[in-house]
Amino acid sequence: MKNKRLILTGLIIFFAIVTVPLWYNLFSGKKPAAPELEYTAKAKAAKVCVEPTAFMKVNHMELLYMWRESVVRKGERTYVNSNGKKFNMSLTNTCLDCHSNKDKFCDRCHEYSSVRPYCWDCHNVKEKE
């Protein structure tokens, strides 16, 4: 009997110590700050992306997947956005034309979200000199 109490007490203490970070974050009410993105001069001048900012924050990967399928499988290279404006379907020549600083734009959100996209396995970013 005595060993059962010690084991149970030890398990409760272990569980309490291991879950302290969870309880702290749950009850502190603090939300982690979203990363500050640095836009290039070209992106600031354009003021709009391929689609509205709210759409791009949530759906940019789906858009890129759709572009990949359209270009590779169907041979279509022109995207018409929700406002009727036409864009070339190209991560390298369209997206990275404005968002050319991968470290200060793409990587900040991806690291914040703990996402490791495989875009960069094929698409190269020009090194800054």
PDB file of C-alpha atoms in Angstrom:
ATOM      1  CA  MET A   1       0.000   0.000   0.000  1.00  0.00           C
ATOM      2  CA  LYS A   2       2.733   2.448   0.935  1.00  0.00           C
ATOM      3  CA  ASN A   3       4.431   2.087  -2.465  1.00  0.00           C
ATOM      4  CA  LYS A   4       1.168   2.781  -4.308  1.00  0.00           C
ATOM      5  CA  ARG A   5       0.783   6.105  -2.524  1.00  0.00           C
ATOM      6  CA  LEU A   6       4.376   7.104  -3.307  1.00  0.00           C
ATOM      7  CA  ILE A   7       3.974   6.133  -6.954  1.00  0.00           C
ATOM      8  CA  LEU A   8       0.667   7.974  -7.242  1.00  0.00           C
ATOM      9  CA  THR A   9       2.094  11.069  -5.518  1.00  0.00           C
ATOM     10  CA  GLY A  10       5.129  10.961  -7.815  1.00  0.00           C
ATOM     11  CA  LEU A  11       2.944  10.678 -10.914  1.00  0.00           C
ATOM     12  CA  ILE A  12       0.781  13.603  -9.811  1.00  0.00           C
ATOM     13  CA  ILE A  13       3.839  15.777  -9.157  1.00  0.00           C
ATOM     14  CA  PHE A  14       5.386  14.728 -12.486  1.00  0.00           C
ATOM     15  CA  PHE A  15       2.143  15.475 -14.359  1.00  0.00           C
ATOM     16  CA  ALA A  16       1.851  18.881 -12.654  1.00  0.00           C
ATOM     17  CA  ILE A  17       5.437  19.849 -13.534  1.00  0.00           C
ATOM     18  CA  VAL A  18       5.196  18.653 -17.139  1.00  0.00           C
ATOM     19  CA  THR A  19       1.913  20.474 -17.794  1.00  0.00           C
ATOM     20  CA  VAL A  20       2.797  23.812 -16.132  1.00  0.00           C
ATOM     21  CA  PRO A  21       3.648  25.467 -19.513  1.00  0.00           C
ATOM     22  CA  LEU A  22       0.299  24.362 -20.929  1.00  0.00           C
ATOM     23  CA  TRP A  23      -1.670  25.700 -17.972  1.00  0.00           C
ATOM     24  CA  TYR A  24       0.338  28.934 -17.912  1.00  0.00           C
ATOM     25  CA  ASN A  25      -0.326  29.645 -21.591  1.00  0.00           C
ATOM     26  CA  LEU A  26      -3.957  28.617 -21.299  1.00  0.00           C
ATOM     27  CA  PHE A  27      -4.785  30.874 -18.369  1.00  0.00           C
ATOM     28  CA  SER A  28      -2.451  33.828 -18.966  1.00  0.00           C
ATOM     29  CA  GLY A  29      -4.650  35.057 -21.815  1.00  0.00           C
ATOM     30  CA  LYS A  30      -1.627  36.264 -23.764  1.00  0.00           C
ATOM     31  CA  LYS A  31      -1.675  35.621 -27.462  1.00  0.00           C
ATOM     32  CA  PRO A  32       1.696  35.446 -29.224  1.00  0.00           C
ATOM     33  CA  ALA A  33       2.297  38.486 -31.389  1.00  0.00           C
ATOM     34  CA  ALA A  34       2.138  37.918 -35.113  1.00  0.00           C
ATOM     35  CA  PRO A  35       5.437  38.563 -36.877  1.00  0.00           C
ATOM     36  CA  GLU A  36       6.123  41.972 -38.362  1.00  0.00           C
ATOM     37  CA  LEU A  37       6.654  41.623 -42.096  1.00  0.00           C
ATOM     38  CA  GLU A  38       8.980  43.872 -44.040  1.00  0.00           C
ATOM     39  CA  TYR A  39       7.652  44.764 -47.456  1.00  0.00           C
ATOM     40  CA  THR A  40       9.916  45.737 -50.323  1.00  0.00           C
ATOM     41  CA  ALA A  41       9.544  49.127 -51.983  1.00  0.00           C
ATOM     42  CA  LYS A  42       7.903  47.448 -54.975  1.00  0.00           C
ATOM     43  CA  ALA A  43       5.322  45.691 -52.773  1.00  0.00           C
ATOM     44  CA  LYS A  44       4.559  48.951 -50.947  1.00  0.00           C
ATOM     45  CA  ALA A  45       4.121  50.765 -54.255  1.00  0.00           C
ATOM     46  CA  ALA A  46       1.776  48.080 -55.610  1.00  0.00           C
ATOM     47  CA  LYS A  47      -0.401  48.272 -52.432  1.00  0.00           C
ATOM     48  CA  VAL A  48      -2.276  45.117 -53.486  1.00  0.00           C
ATOM     49  CA  CYS A  49      -1.214  41.525 -53.971  1.00  0.00           C
ATOM     50  CA  VAL A  50      -2.561  38.982 -56.449  1.00  0.00           C
ATOM     51  CA  GLU A  51      -5.601  38.699 -54.176  1.00  0.00           C
ATOM     52  CA  PRO A  52      -6.669  40.759 -51.118  1.00  0.00           C
ATOM     53  CA  THR A  53      -4.391  40.497 -48.055  1.00  0.00           C
ATOM     54  CA  ALA A  54      -6.943  38.641 -45.913  1.00  0.00           C
ATOM     55  CA  PHE A  55      -7.293  35.986 -48.622  1.00  0.00           C
ATOM     56  CA  MET A  56      -3.527  35.671 -49.122  1.00  0.00           C
ATOM     57  CA  LYS A  57      -2.805  35.246 -45.402  1.00  0.00           C
ATOM     58  CA  VAL A  58      -5.091  32.229 -45.230  1.00  0.00           C
ATOM     59  CA  ASN A  59      -5.084  30.762 -48.738  1.00  0.00           C
ATOM     60  CA  HIS A  60      -1.756  31.521 -50.414  1.00  0.00           C
ATOM     61  CA  MET A  61      -0.636  27.886 -50.415  1.00  0.00           C
ATOM     62  CA  GLU A  62      -3.893  26.724 -51.997  1.00  0.00           C
ATOM     63  CA  LEU A  63      -3.453  29.433 -54.628  1.00  0.00           C
ATOM     64  CA  LEU A  64       0.110  28.290 -55.314  1.00  0.00           C
ATOM     65  CA  TYR A  65      -1.007  24.643 -55.531  1.00  0.00           C
ATOM     66  CA  MET A  66      -3.722  25.651 -58.006  1.00  0.00           C
ATOM     67  CA  TRP A  67      -1.149  27.633 -60.021  1.00  0.00           C
ATOM     68  CA  ARG A  68       1.206  24.650 -60.082  1.00  0.00           C
ATOM     69  CA  GLU A  69      -1.529  22.332 -61.340  1.00  0.00           C
ATOM     70  CA  SER A  70      -2.692  24.842 -63.966  1.00  0.00           C
ATOM     71  CA  VAL A  71       0.814  25.494 -65.289  1.00  0.00           C
ATOM     72  CA  VAL A  72       2.247  21.978 -65.155  1.00  0.00           C
ATOM     73  CA  ARG A  73      -0.817  19.875 -66.007  1.00  0.00           C
ATOM     74  CA  LYS A  74      -2.896  22.198 -68.211  1.00  0.00           C
ATOM     75  CA  GLY A  75      -0.279  24.572 -69.645  1.00  0.00           C
ATOM     76  CA  GLU A  76      -2.238  27.633 -68.511  1.00  0.00           C
ATOM     77  CA  ARG A  77       0.010  30.492 -67.407  1.00  0.00           C
ATOM     78  CA  THR A  78      -2.392  33.385 -66.797  1.00  0.00           C
ATOM     79  CA  TYR A  79      -4.340  33.885 -63.577  1.00  0.00           C
ATOM     80  CA  VAL A  80      -7.306  36.257 -63.417  1.00  0.00           C
ATOM     81  CA  ASN A  81      -7.887  37.474 -59.851  1.00  0.00           C
ATOM     82  CA  SER A  82     -11.160  38.360 -58.137  1.00  0.00           C
ATOM     83  CA  ASN A  83     -10.928  41.931 -59.523  1.00  0.00           C
ATOM     84  CA  GLY A  84     -10.369  40.776 -63.103  1.00  0.00           C
ATOM     85  CA  LYS A  85      -6.656  41.683 -63.215  1.00  0.00           C
ATOM     86  CA  LYS A  86      -4.346  39.218 -64.985  1.00  0.00           C
ATOM     87  CA  PHE A  87      -1.134  37.820 -63.489  1.00  0.00           C
ATOM     88  CA  ASN A  88       1.518  35.395 -64.688  1.00  0.00           C
ATOM     89  CA  MET A  89       1.229  32.179 -62.618  1.00  0.00           C
ATOM     90  CA  SER A  90       4.778  32.054 -61.300  1.00  0.00           C
ATOM     91  CA  LEU A  91       6.116  31.949 -57.750  1.00  0.00           C
ATOM     92  CA  THR A  92       9.518  33.139 -58.910  1.00  0.00           C
ATOM     93  CA  ASN A  93       8.432  35.866 -61.337  1.00  0.00           C
ATOM     94  CA  THR A  94       5.180  37.063 -59.770  1.00  0.00           C
ATOM     95  CA  CYS A  95       5.292  36.504 -56.005  1.00  0.00           C
ATOM     96  CA  LEU A  96       9.021  36.922 -55.496  1.00  0.00           C
ATOM     97  CA  ASP A  97       9.049  39.972 -57.736  1.00  0.00           C
ATOM     98  CA  CYS A  98       7.443  41.964 -54.900  1.00  0.00           C
ATOM     99  CA  HIS A  99       8.264  39.725 -51.932  1.00  0.00           C
ATOM    100  CA  SER A 100      11.921  39.302 -52.830  1.00  0.00           C
ATOM    101  CA  ASN A 101      13.308  39.219 -49.295  1.00  0.00           C
ATOM    102  CA  LYS A 102      12.470  35.645 -48.300  1.00  0.00           C
ATOM    103  CA  ASP A 103      14.060  35.951 -44.839  1.00  0.00           C
ATOM    104  CA  LYS A 104      12.038  39.014 -43.852  1.00  0.00           C
ATOM    105  CA  PHE A 105       8.760  38.043 -45.489  1.00  0.00           C
ATOM    106  CA  CYS A 106       8.160  34.344 -46.141  1.00  0.00           C
ATOM    107  CA  ASP A 107      10.334  32.832 -43.433  1.00  0.00           C
ATOM    108  CA  ARG A 108       8.972  34.997 -40.617  1.00  0.00           C
ATOM    109  CA  CYS A 109       5.410  33.726 -41.017  1.00  0.00           C
ATOM    110  CA  HIS A 110       6.451  30.165 -41.774  1.00  0.00           C
ATOM    111  CA  GLU A 111       8.648  30.014 -38.662  1.00  0.00           C
ATOM    112  CA  TYR A 112       5.903  31.605 -36.540  1.00  0.00           C
ATOM    113  CA  SER A 113       3.462  28.967 -37.823  1.00  0.00           C
ATOM    114  CA  SER A 114       6.004  26.120 -37.566  1.00  0.00           C
ATOM    115  CA  VAL A 115       5.508  25.336 -41.250  1.00  0.00           C
ATOM    116  CA  ARG A 116       8.238  24.017 -43.527  1.00  0.00           C
ATOM    117  CA  PRO A 117       7.015  24.480 -47.111  1.00  0.00           C
ATOM    118  CA  TYR A 118       8.854  22.629 -49.837  1.00  0.00           C
ATOM    119  CA  CYS A 119       8.631  25.510 -52.341  1.00  0.00           C
ATOM    120  CA  TRP A 120      12.327  26.207 -51.934  1.00  0.00           C
ATOM    121  CA  ASP A 121      13.284  22.686 -52.963  1.00  0.00           C
ATOM    122  CA  CYS A 122      12.787  23.781 -56.580  1.00  0.00           C
ATOM    123  CA  HIS A 123      12.456  27.578 -56.507  1.00  0.00           C
ATOM    124  CA  ASN A 124      15.658  29.463 -55.837  1.00  0.00           C
ATOM    125  CA  VAL A 125      15.815  32.878 -54.267  1.00  0.00           C
ATOM    126  CA  LYS A 126      18.431  35.245 -55.624  1.00  0.00           C
ATOM    127  CA  GLU A 127      21.030  35.998 -52.976  1.00  0.00           C
ATOM    128  CA  LYS A 128      21.357  39.635 -51.911  1.00  0.00           C
ATOM    129  CA  GLU A 129      24.750  41.118 -52.656  1.00  0.00           C
TER     130      GLU A 129
END
